[in-house]
One Martini backbone bead per residue (centre of mass of N, CA, C, O) as a GRO file, in nm:
protein
   58
    1MET     BB    1  -2.526   6.318   5.114
    2TYR     BB    2  -2.322   6.384   4.895
    3TYR     BB    3  -2.523   6.412   4.655
    4ARG     BB    4  -2.681   6.646   4.773
    5TRP     BB    5  -2.441   6.841   4.800
    6ARG     BB    6  -2.367   6.837   4.504
    7ARG     BB    7  -2.636   6.946   4.387
    8ASN     BB    8  -2.652   7.215   4.591
    9GLY     BB    9  -2.325   7.312   4.633
   10LYS     BB   10  -2.189   7.244   4.913
   11TRP     BB   11  -1.928   7.099   4.828
   12ASP     BB   12  -1.798   7.342   4.689
   13LEU     BB   13  -1.794   7.519   4.941
   14VAL     BB   14  -1.612   7.342   5.112
   15HIS     BB   15  -1.373   7.334   4.921
   16ASP     BB   16  -1.324   7.642   4.891
   17THR     BB   17  -1.285   7.704   5.192
   18LEU     BB   18  -1.041   7.518   5.242
   19ARG     BB   19  -0.855   7.635   5.027
   20ASP     BB   20  -0.847   7.923   5.136
   21GLN     BB   21  -0.733   7.854   5.420
   22VAL     BB   22  -0.469   7.723   5.327
   23ARG     BB   23  -0.357   7.958   5.160
   24GLU     BB   24  -0.355   8.168   5.391
   25LYS     BB   25  -0.166   8.005   5.581
   26LEU     BB   26   0.069   8.023   5.346
   27GLY     BB   27   0.046   8.337   5.232
   28LYS     BB   28  -0.180   8.340   5.028
   29GLN     BB   29  -0.409   8.378   4.813
   30ALA     BB   30  -0.715   8.245   4.807
   31ILE     BB   31  -0.715   8.304   4.503
   32PRO     BB   32  -0.601   8.197   4.230
   33SER     BB   33  -0.411   8.354   3.952
   34ALA     BB   34  -0.322   8.063   3.843
   35ALA     BB   35  -0.267   7.804   3.587
   36ILE     BB   36  -0.171   7.462   3.515
   37MET     BB   37  -0.160   7.301   3.191
   38ASP     BB   38  -0.155   6.973   3.054
   39SER     BB   39  -0.173   6.670   2.895
   40ARG     BB   40  -0.241   6.526   3.177
   41SER     BB   41  -0.497   6.733   3.259
   42VAL     BB   42  -0.584   6.736   2.944
   43LYS     BB   43  -0.795   6.621   2.732
   44THR     BB   44  -0.823   6.592   2.373
   45ALA     BB   45  -1.074   6.391   2.397
   46GLN     BB   46  -1.307   6.198   2.385
   47LYS     BB   47  -1.404   5.907   2.383
   48GLY     BB   48  -1.119   5.739   2.221
   49GLY     BB   49  -0.985   5.949   2.062
   50ARG     BB   50  -0.743   5.898   1.835
   51GLU     BB   51  -0.799   5.597   1.779
   52ALA     BB   52  -1.089   5.638   1.671
   53MET     BB   53  -1.006   5.810   1.425
   54MET     BB   54  -0.815   5.603   1.287
   55GLN     BB   55  -1.029   5.381   1.235
   56GLN     BB   56  -1.203   5.549   1.034
   57LYS     BB   57  -0.973   5.578   0.805
   58LYS     BB   58  -0.933   5.258   0.733
   0.00000   0.00000   0.00000
């Protein structure tokens, strides 16, 4: 059932609804107004990354 819910968007709806309810219970706005991203949360390249590029140069 998870895969069906994922395909038809129901899983996203469940996630978003729960997130909104938790944020409102904590006294925050339902939808976050900002996000923080750093090198640990955003990958710099696709599979292989920098090491793959370095091997090509050798």
